[in-house]
């Protein structure tokens, strides 16, 4: 016959196997058995490409419809002063992966952009030649994915990578699984299958790329839901070539008509025209297609019972494309867009949802960047921080809990011209002050962003001491990290450049206005048959 002690041991083992929480009272014995051991938190990182600060209906856009993103914003801490670390994609993505500002990790332009004398082939007749930059994510970095792997996470990547050629793909930087991520910066086959992507198999002809990436991410999560996972969903959307279904084009054409179609939609910038109105029905449909896919992955989390235990990060890699590329959107009242040194080029949607933290604040105006996401994610899931790696980033956990953050300087370095019309320059922001240093003529601009988000009033001359102090701090940082700078082009001809700019301000501007109205005509058809697919979820 079993002794009393043996009897209680048998009962305890049965209770532990059944994972039932009970209190057992016996002579001289009181034991509490918990249902399950503490679970590690999961991470879902959603990165949108070229998605502007005002490309969401929750930001009071009267044109775009983003109900799923809007709902995520309601459930998150919204960082109103959230920034990408660059005005173009590859540098920003490298900063997310490394926790470093761009001048430090060395990827300062989109990978593939020409440098030095090769820049002359662009036919821009510029004063400067842009410097060389690193073209593969440096292997010596411990990426965010590698840091989470060291903490026991299964890691997954889907979508746009653009951080180097083969040998520097997601699987080379800590991701167990890579779907669709390789060297390209835009979807090579567009947004409908066949995708022409070496890392993504085609299923059904006409399948929508954004939804496919969300579905692949959901499949990974379902297979790995019993252990902690890090899923990085990096949409190619809403990068060009912009495409959508015929139904969504029709929907947004009607919205543009209801809002009132303007005769003019552009204004001339320094090098290129800049879009001034949100009325592109193709882009509107592409945004909604992407929002549908965001809704799919978020609802999948909920259906699997993982929404309460999964950290969700949502952001973009640079501003909306208002100039160059597809001239897709307007970022007004923010100035400029992708490729520009102004707020429209670097200010981003930036949400963090940590459902297990009680009483999180709904929004904050503390300036933050993509480099902060590395330490923030580690901190929120109780993983070990790596301050020697994410050296320019700070954990925002305390901010989410309602505390302040010590004022610091944020640095951007873009010594290139790019495709969208921005000027080679570096930026420092400290508190409400933003200073821009231009490399063509060494001038500086100073803005008070609390009073002038549109950056209309340069107050550097009225604040010479502050401007000089911020300039010194900027270059102390840049020089200390070995930043590279542009050099004068000995072949520069002012007359050639002026002729080029005159042509842009007349012929190019006129062509853009014609094309803008053309896609709003009732009989518009795209040059190819990409909208012939009706299998996407309208």
Tab-separated table of N, CA and C in Angstrom, residues 391-531:
chain	number	residue	atom	x	y	z
A	391	UNK	N	24.337	50.569	-30.902
A	391	UNK	CA	25.019	51.666	-30.216
A	391	UNK	C	24.304	53.010	-30.385
A	392	UNK	N	23.557	53.183	-31.480
A	392	UNK	CA	22.859	54.449	-31.699
A	392	UNK	C	21.383	54.378	-31.322
A	393	UNK	N	20.919	53.205	-30.946
A	393	UNK	CA	19.519	53.042	-30.594
A	393	UNK	C	19.312	52.970	-29.095
A	394	UNK	N	18.126	53.352	-28.649
A	394	UNK	CA	17.752	53.270	-27.239
A	394	UNK	C	16.451	52.500	-27.103
A	395	UNK	N	16.311	51.745	-26.020
A	395	UNK	CA	15.053	51.056	-25.765
A	395	UNK	C	13.960	52.073	-25.455
A	396	UNK	N	12.805	51.852	-26.059
A	396	UNK	CA	11.656	52.734	-25.852
A	396	UNK	C	10.634	52.126	-24.894
A	397	UNK	N	11.018	51.079	-24.202
A	397	UNK	CA	10.089	50.417	-23.280
A	397	UNK	C	9.560	51.406	-22.244
A	398	UNK	N	10.431	52.213	-21.674
A	398	UNK	CA	9.995	53.169	-20.654
A	398	UNK	C	9.041	54.207	-21.240
A	399	UNK	N	9.253	54.581	-22.510
A	399	UNK	CA	8.362	55.542	-23.161
A	399	UNK	C	6.970	54.938	-23.315
A	400	UNK	N	6.916	53.680	-23.727
A	400	UNK	CA	5.629	52.996	-23.891
A	400	UNK	C	4.886	52.926	-22.561
A	401	UNK	N	5.646	52.856	-21.476
A	401	UNK	CA	5.037	52.806	-20.144
A	401	UNK	C	4.709	54.191	-19.594
A	402	UNK	N	5.003	55.228	-20.379
A	402	UNK	CA	4.610	56.575	-19.994
A	402	UNK	C	5.701	57.450	-19.434
A	403	UNK	N	6.935	56.960	-19.405
A	403	UNK	CA	8.037	57.762	-18.893
A	403	UNK	C	8.656	58.605	-20.009
A	404	UNK	N	9.464	59.560	-19.620
A	404	UNK	CA	10.151	60.400	-20.602
A	404	UNK	C	11.458	59.732	-21.026
A	405	UNK	N	12.106	60.314	-22.008
A	405	UNK	CA	13.397	59.834	-22.492
A	405	UNK	C	14.351	61.015	-22.506
A	406	UNK	N	15.551	60.791	-22.038
A	406	UNK	CA	16.531	61.880	-22.006
A	406	UNK	C	16.763	62.427	-23.409
A	407	UNK	N	16.781	63.750	-23.545
A	407	UNK	CA	16.965	64.363	-24.856
A	407	UNK	C	18.298	63.952	-25.456
A	408	UNK	N	18.281	63.630	-26.719
A	408	UNK	CA	19.494	63.195	-27.420
A	408	UNK	C	19.455	63.722	-28.839
A	409	UNK	N	20.574	63.595	-29.521
A	409	UNK	CA	20.657	64.047	-30.909
A	409	UNK	C	20.477	62.868	-31.857
A	410	UNK	N	19.696	63.083	-32.895
A	410	UNK	CA	19.486	62.095	-33.946
A	410	UNK	C	20.214	62.578	-35.198
A	411	UNK	N	20.874	61.649	-35.896
A	411	UNK	CA	21.740	62.003	-37.018
A	411	UNK	C	21.314	61.263	-38.280
A	412	UNK	N	21.245	61.996	-39.395
A	412	UNK	CA	21.026	61.406	-40.717
A	412	UNK	C	22.163	61.851	-41.633
A	413	UNK	N	22.649	60.936	-42.476
A	413	UNK	CA	23.757	61.271	-43.375
A	413	UNK	C	23.454	60.706	-44.754
A	414	UNK	N	23.275	61.594	-45.720
A	414	UNK	CA	22.976	61.183	-47.098
A	414	UNK	C	23.780	62.056	-48.059
A	415	UNK	N	25.037	61.683	-48.325
A	415	UNK	CA	25.906	62.494	-49.187
A	415	UNK	C	25.705	62.187	-50.670
A	416	UNK	N	24.461	61.931	-51.067
A	416	UNK	CA	24.118	61.490	-52.421
A	416	UNK	C	23.009	62.378	-52.991
A	417	UNK	N	22.758	62.212	-54.287
A	417	UNK	CA	21.654	62.925	-54.923
A	417	UNK	C	20.386	62.067	-54.981
A	418	UNK	N	20.494	60.832	-55.337
A	418	UNK	CA	19.324	59.976	-55.396
A	418	UNK	C	18.443	60.250	-56.594
A	419	UNK	N	17.310	59.545	-56.638
A	419	UNK	CA	16.425	59.601	-57.801
A	419	UNK	C	15.246	60.552	-57.655
A	420	UNK	N	15.023	61.081	-56.468
A	420	UNK	CA	13.776	61.796	-56.218
A	420	UNK	C	13.926	63.319	-56.141
A	421	UNK	N	15.146	63.822	-56.167
A	421	UNK	CA	15.304	65.276	-56.189
A	421	UNK	C	15.824	65.905	-54.912
A	422	UNK	N	16.176	65.099	-53.925
A	422	UNK	CA	16.768	65.653	-52.715
A	422	UNK	C	18.210	66.073	-52.944
A	423	UNK	N	18.735	66.831	-52.014
A	423	UNK	CA	20.097	67.345	-52.142
A	423	UNK	C	21.040	66.622	-51.178
A	424	UNK	N	22.317	66.429	-51.561
A	424	UNK	CA	23.289	65.799	-50.650
A	424	UNK	C	23.402	66.620	-49.367
A	425	UNK	N	23.141	65.987	-48.246
A	425	UNK	CA	23.085	66.749	-46.999
A	425	UNK	C	23.125	65.811	-45.807
A	426	UNK	N	23.377	66.376	-44.648
A	426	UNK	CA	23.300	65.659	-43.380
A	426	UNK	C	22.418	66.447	-42.430
A	427	UNK	N	21.808	65.752	-41.494
A	427	UNK	CA	20.794	66.348	-40.623
A	427	UNK	C	21.099	65.992	-39.177
A	428	UNK	N	20.830	66.932	-38.288
A	428	UNK	CA	20.838	66.651	-36.859
A	428	UNK	C	19.545	67.206	-36.272
A	429	UNK	N	18.870	66.388	-35.486
A	429	UNK	CA	17.699	66.864	-34.747
A	429	UNK	C	17.974	66.694	-33.260
A	430	UNK	N	17.676	67.738	-32.519
A	430	UNK	CA	17.817	67.715	-31.062
A	430	UNK	C	16.626	68.457	-30.467
A	431	UNK	N	15.758	67.715	-29.782
A	431	UNK	CA	14.543	68.326	-29.263
A	431	UNK	C	13.692	68.842	-30.405
A	432	UNK	N	13.315	70.098	-30.330
A	432	UNK	CA	12.463	70.689	-31.366
A	432	UNK	C	13.261	71.232	-32.546
A	433	UNK	N	14.599	71.208	-32.431
A	433	UNK	CA	15.434	71.842	-33.449
A	433	UNK	C	15.919	70.831	-34.477
A	434	UNK	N	15.838	71.213	-35.736
A	434	UNK	CA	16.365	70.400	-36.835
A	434	UNK	C	17.261	71.270	-37.701
A	435	UNK	N	18.507	70.832	-37.879
A	435	UNK	CA	19.447	71.564	-38.712
A	435	UNK	C	19.878	70.693	-39.889
A	436	UNK	N	19.891	71.274	-41.068
A	436	UNK	CA	20.305	70.581	-42.290
A	436	UNK	C	21.563	71.260	-42.826
A	437	UNK	N	22.596	70.448	-43.086
A	437	UNK	CA	23.821	70.971	-43.706
A	437	UNK	C	23.887	70.455	-45.138
A	438	UNK	N	24.063	71.361	-46.104
A	438	UNK	CA	24.102	71.029	-47.522
A	438	UNK	C	25.545	71.007	-48.015
A	439	UNK	N	25.865	69.978	-48.816
A	439	UNK	CA	27.255	69.814	-49.244
A	439	UNK	C	27.583	70.583	-50.518
A	440	UNK	N	26.594	70.940	-51.318
A	440	UNK	CA	26.907	71.685	-52.548
A	440	UNK	C	27.484	73.056	-52.244
A	441	UNK	N	26.859	73.793	-51.320
A	441	UNK	CA	27.304	75.164	-51.059
A	441	UNK	C	27.618	75.431	-49.588
A	442	UNK	N	27.622	74.365	-48.775
A	442	UNK	CA	27.989	74.448	-47.348
A	442	UNK	C	27.007	75.272	-46.515
A	443	UNK	N	25.833	75.540	-47.042
A	443	UNK	CA	24.878	76.327	-46.266
A	443	UNK	C	24.193	75.451	-45.212
A	444	UNK	N	23.593	76.103	-44.243
A	444	UNK	CA	22.853	75.409	-43.187
A	444	UNK	C	21.445	75.991	-43.097
A	445	UNK	N	20.490	75.140	-42.759
A	445	UNK	CA	19.128	75.577	-42.485
A	445	UNK	C	18.731	75.081	-41.107
A	446	UNK	N	17.997	75.904	-40.376
A	446	UNK	CA	17.541	75.553	-39.037
A	446	UNK	C	16.031	75.738	-38.959
A	447	UNK	N	15.352	74.723	-38.406
A	447	UNK	CA	13.901	74.777	-38.280
A	447	UNK	C	13.482	74.435	-36.854
A	448	UNK	N	12.447	75.104	-36.391
A	448	UNK	CA	11.804	74.788	-35.118
A	448	UNK	C	10.589	73.925	-35.455
A	449	UNK	N	10.719	72.605	-35.277
A	449	UNK	CA	9.673	71.693	-35.735
A	449	UNK	C	8.414	71.754	-34.885
A	450	UNK	N	8.506	72.278	-33.682
A	450	UNK	CA	7.289	72.444	-32.888
A	450	UNK	C	6.385	73.515	-33.485
A	451	UNK	N	6.985	74.501	-34.120
A	451	UNK	CA	6.218	75.605	-34.696
A	451	UNK	C	6.110	75.525	-36.218
A	452	UNK	N	6.973	74.711	-36.820
A	452	UNK	CA	7.090	74.748	-38.282
A	452	UNK	C	7.356	73.342	-38.836
A	453	UNK	N	6.355	72.464	-38.722
A	453	UNK	CA	6.510	71.099	-39.251
A	453	UNK	C	6.700	71.099	-40.763
A	454	UNK	N	6.176	72.115	-41.440
A	454	UNK	CA	6.281	72.186	-42.897
A	454	UNK	C	7.633	72.712	-43.363
A	455	UNK	N	8.490	73.125	-42.432
A	455	UNK	CA	9.846	73.605	-42.742
A	455	UNK	C	9.825	74.730	-43.787
A	456	UNK	N	9.016	75.713	-43.523
A	456	UNK	CA	8.915	76.873	-44.414
A	456	UNK	C	9.825	78.017	-44.000
A	457	UNK	N	10.199	78.069	-42.731
A	457	UNK	CA	10.929	79.232	-42.215
A	457	UNK	C	12.302	78.833	-41.678
A	458	UNK	N	13.312	79.067	-42.468
A	458	UNK	CA	14.705	78.838	-42.046
A	458	UNK	C	15.102	79.943	-41.076
A	459	UNK	N	15.426	79.572	-39.845
A	459	UNK	CA	15.745	80.582	-38.823
A	459	UNK	C	17.210	80.482	-38.394
A	460	UNK	N	18.065	79.979	-39.286
A	460	UNK	CA	19.478	79.822	-38.937
A	460	UNK	C	20.171	81.160	-38.701
A	461	UNK	N	19.817	82.185	-39.463
A	461	UNK	CA	20.472	83.489	-39.301
A	461	UNK	C	20.092	84.161	-37.995
A	462	UNK	N	18.886	83.891	-37.512
A	462	UNK	CA	18.453	84.457	-36.230
A	462	UNK	C	18.983	83.668	-35.038
A	463	UNK	N	19.541	82.489	-35.318
A	463	UNK	CA	20.040	81.608	-34.257
A	463	UNK	C	21.423	81.084	-34.637
A	464	UNK	N	22.358	82.006	-34.840
A	464	UNK	CA	23.681	81.619	-35.335
A	464	UNK	C	24.445	80.750	-34.347
A	465	UNK	N	24.350	81.048	-33.072
A	465	UNK	CA	25.090	80.270	-32.071
A	465	UNK	C	24.566	78.836	-32.003
A	466	UNK	N	23.245	78.686	-32.001
A	466	UNK	CA	22.649	77.347	-31.966
A	466	UNK	C	22.997	76.574	-33.228
A	467	UNK	N	22.914	77.223	-34.372
A	467	UNK	CA	23.245	76.569	-35.640
A	467	UNK	C	24.694	76.079	-35.635
A	468	UNK	N	25.601	76.924	-35.163
A	468	UNK	CA	27.019	76.540	-35.117
A	468	UNK	C	27.243	75.380	-34.157
A	469	UNK	N	26.570	75.416	-33.013
A	469	UNK	CA	26.717	74.346	-32.023
A	469	UNK	C	26.222	73.014	-32.583
A	470	UNK	N	25.075	73.028	-33.250
A	470	UNK	CA	24.524	71.794	-33.820
A	470	UNK	C	25.384	71.301	-34.975
A	471	UNK	N	25.944	72.230	-35.755
A	471	UNK	CA	26.833	71.845	-36.850
A	471	UNK	C	28.077	71.154	-36.313
A	472	UNK	N	28.651	71.708	-35.257
A	472	UNK	CA	29.840	71.094	-34.658
A	472	UNK	C	29.530	69.696	-34.125
A	473	UNK	N	28.377	69.545	-33.467
A	473	UNK	CA	28.000	68.233	-32.938
A	473	UNK	C	27.782	67.240	-34.065
A	474	UNK	N	27.146	67.684	-35.139
A	474	UNK	CA	26.906	66.817	-36.290
A	474	UNK	C	28.209	66.274	-36.848
A	475	UNK	N	29.171	67.158	-37.086
A	475	UNK	CA	30.410	66.709	-37.722
A	475	UNK	C	31.347	66.004	-36.745
A	476	UNK	N	31.225	66.279	-35.473
A	476	UNK	CA	31.976	65.472	-34.508
A	476	UNK	C	31.548	64.019	-34.597
A	477	UNK	N	30.235	63.811	-34.693
A	477	UNK	CA	29.735	62.434	-34.828
A	477	UNK	C	30.177	61.828	-36.162
A	478	UNK	N	29.936	62.542	-37.263
A	478	UNK	CA	30.240	61.994	-38.586
A	478	UNK	C	31.724	61.666	-38.726
A	479	UNK	N	32.576	62.551	-38.281
A	479	UNK	CA	34.014	62.293	-38.382
A	479	UNK	C	34.436	61.122	-37.496
A	480	UNK	N	33.843	61.020	-36.312
A	480	UNK	CA	34.206	59.943	-35.387
A	480	UNK	C	33.845	58.563	-35.915
A	481	UNK	N	32.784	58.477	-36.706
A	481	UNK	CA	32.379	57.158	-37.229
A	481	UNK	C	32.931	56.909	-38.629
A	482	UNK	N	33.730	57.826	-39.141
A	482	UNK	CA	34.358	57.628	-40.450
A	482	UNK	C	33.429	57.845	-41.620
A	483	UNK	N	32.522	58.803	-41.499
A	483	UNK	CA	31.571	59.085	-42.583
A	483	UNK	C	32.310	59.533	-43.843
A	484	UNK	N	31.730	59.187	-44.981
A	484	UNK	CA	32.290	59.591	-46.272
A	484	UNK	C	31.479	60.774	-46.813
A	485	UNK	N	32.174	61.662	-47.537
A	485	UNK	CA	31.554	62.898	-48.017
A	485	UNK	C	31.681	63.006	-49.535
A	486	UNK	N	30.769	63.740	-50.176
A	486	UNK	CA	30.890	63.957	-51.621
A	486	UNK	C	32.044	64.901	-51.935
A	487	UNK	N	32.478	64.867	-53.197
A	487	UNK	CA	33.569	65.747	-53.637
A	487	UNK	C	33.112	66.523	-54.863
A	488	UNK	N	33.772	67.640	-55.120
A	488	UNK	CA	33.432	68.453	-56.283
A	488	UNK	C	33.722	67.679	-57.568
A	489	UNK	N	32.855	67.855	-58.543
A	489	UNK	CA	33.069	67.256	-59.855
A	489	UNK	C	33.835	68.257	-60.724
A	490	UNK	N	35.034	67.882	-61.094
A	490	UNK	CA	35.885	68.792	-61.881
A	490	UNK	C	35.298	69.072	-63.262
A	491	UNK	N	34.354	68.245	-63.699
A	491	UNK	CA	33.743	68.440	-65.022
A	491	UNK	C	32.439	69.237	-64.963
A	492	UNK	N	32.102	69.731	-63.780
A	492	UNK	CA	30.826	70.434	-63.624
A	492	UNK	C	30.738	71.652	-64.540
A	493	UNK	N	29.586	71.775	-65.210
A	493	UNK	CA	29.321	72.918	-66.093
A	493	UNK	C	27.967	73.496	-65.686
A	494	UNK	N	27.980	74.708	-65.172
A	494	UNK	CA	26.762	75.336	-64.685
A	494	UNK	C	25.707	75.477	-65.779
A	495	UNK	N	26.132	75.784	-66.997
A	495	UNK	CA	25.189	75.959	-68.101
A	495	UNK	C	24.472	74.654	-68.438
A	496	UNK	N	25.224	73.550	-68.425
A	496	UNK	CA	24.613	72.249	-68.706
A	496	UNK	C	23.577	71.895	-67.647
A	497	UNK	N	23.904	72.168	-66.391
A	497	UNK	CA	22.944	71.859	-65.334
A	497	UNK	C	21.700	72.737	-65.450
A	498	UNK	N	21.893	74.006	-65.764
A	498	UNK	CA	20.748	74.903	-65.860
A	498	UNK	C	19.834	74.518	-67.024
A	499	UNK	N	20.430	74.098	-68.134
A	499	UNK	CA	19.627	73.633	-69.274
A	499	UNK	C	18.814	72.393	-68.887
A	500	UNK	N	19.450	71.515	-68.131
A	500	UNK	CA	18.758	70.312	-67.658
A	500	UNK	C	17.584	70.689	-66.758
A	501	UNK	N	17.815	71.581	-65.810
A	501	UNK	CA	16.761	71.975	-64.875
A	501	UNK	C	15.618	72.701	-65.590
A	502	UNK	N	15.942	73.510	-66.595
A	502	UNK	CA	14.904	74.196	-67.368
A	502	UNK	C	14.019	73.185	-68.099
A	503	UNK	N	14.630	72.139	-68.601
A	503	UNK	CA	13.884	71.097	-69.318
A	503	UNK	C	12.952	70.352	-68.361
A	504	UNK	N	13.453	70.098	-67.166
A	504	UNK	CA	12.630	69.417	-66.169
A	504	UNK	C	11.432	70.279	-65.790
A	505	UNK	N	11.664	71.575	-65.615
A	505	UNK	CA	10.614	72.489	-65.157
A	505	UNK	C	9.567	72.762	-66.234
A	506	UNK	N	9.856	72.397	-67.454
A	506	UNK	CA	8.880	72.628	-68.535
A	506	UNK	C	8.361	71.297	-69.072
A	507	UNK	N	9.187	70.558	-69.774
A	507	UNK	CA	8.742	69.322	-70.433
A	507	UNK	C	8.343	68.242	-69.428
A	508	UNK	N	9.169	68.007	-68.433
A	508	UNK	CA	8.871	66.954	-67.461
A	508	UNK	C	7.616	67.295	-66.656
A	509	UNK	N	7.526	68.519	-66.222
A	509	UNK	CA	6.363	68.931	-65.434
A	509	UNK	C	5.078	68.806	-66.255
A	510	UNK	N	5.133	69.212	-67.503
A	510	UNK	CA	3.959	69.124	-68.371
A	510	UNK	C	3.559	67.665	-68.604
A	511	UNK	N	4.530	66.805	-68.822
A	511	UNK	CA	4.265	65.375	-69.034
A	511	UNK	C	3.610	64.752	-67.799
A	512	UNK	N	4.096	65.106	-66.621
A	512	UNK	CA	3.532	64.553	-65.392
A	512	UNK	C	2.077	64.963	-65.198
A	513	UNK	N	1.765	66.201	-65.513
A	513	UNK	CA	0.389	66.664	-65.372
A	513	UNK	C	-0.533	65.912	-66.335
A	514	UNK	N	-0.062	65.655	-67.544
A	514	UNK	CA	-0.860	64.900	-68.528
A	514	UNK	C	-1.093	63.476	-68.037
A	515	UNK	N	-0.031	62.836	-67.538
A	515	UNK	CA	-0.143	61.456	-67.065
A	515	UNK	C	-1.044	61.362	-65.839
A	516	UNK	N	-0.981	62.353	-64.987
A	516	UNK	CA	-1.828	62.345	-63.777
A	516	UNK	C	-3.302	62.318	-64.152
A	517	UNK	N	-3.698	63.146	-65.111
A	517	UNK	CA	-5.099	63.202	-65.524
A	517	UNK	C	-5.493	61.979	-66.354
A	518	UNK	N	-4.534	61.414	-67.077
A	518	UNK	CA	-4.809	60.254	-67.928
A	518	UNK	C	-5.291	59.061	-67.117
A	519	UNK	N	-4.655	58.797	-65.961
A	519	UNK	CA	-5.051	57.620	-65.179
A	519	UNK	C	-6.348	57.851	-64.414
A	520	UNK	N	-6.873	59.074	-64.494
A	520	UNK	CA	-8.163	59.373	-63.879
A	520	UNK	C	-9.299	59.366	-64.898
A	521	UNK	N	-8.964	59.112	-66.171
A	521	UNK	CA	-9.998	59.047	-67.203
A	521	UNK	C	-10.777	57.735	-67.102
A	522	UNK	N	-12.071	57.747	-67.428
A	522	UNK	CA	-12.892	56.541	-67.266
A	522	UNK	C	-12.472	55.373	-68.153
A	523	UNK	N	-11.815	55.642	-69.276
A	523	UNK	CA	-11.398	54.567	-70.179
A	523	UNK	C	-9.922	54.205	-70.025
A	524	UNK	N	-9.304	54.612	-68.906
A	524	UNK	CA	-7.885	54.319	-68.706
A	524	UNK	C	-7.630	52.816	-68.654
A	525	UNK	N	-6.556	52.395	-69.315
A	525	UNK	CA	-6.088	51.015	-69.210
A	525	UNK	C	-4.575	51.053	-69.057
A	526	UNK	N	-4.027	50.181	-68.205
A	526	UNK	CA	-2.564	50.165	-68.028
A	526	UNK	C	-1.874	49.634	-69.275
A	527	UNK	N	-0.573	49.851	-69.344
A	527	UNK	CA	0.189	49.412	-70.508
A	527	UNK	C	0.256	47.892	-70.631
A	528	UNK	N	0.099	47.191	-69.514
A	528	UNK	CA	0.066	45.731	-69.564
A	528	UNK	C	-1.213	45.252	-68.890
A	529	UNK	N	-1.302	43.964	-68.656
A	529	UNK	CA	-2.571	43.415	-68.158
A	529	UNK	C	-2.540	43.097	-66.676
A	530	UNK	N	-1.771	43.877	-65.892
A	530	UNK	CA	-1.652	43.500	-64.486
A	530	UNK	C	-2.949	43.558	-63.725
A	531	UNK	N	-3.911	44.342	-64.141
A	531	UNK	CA	-5.140	44.391	-63.365
A	531	UNK	C	-6.178	43.387	-63.876
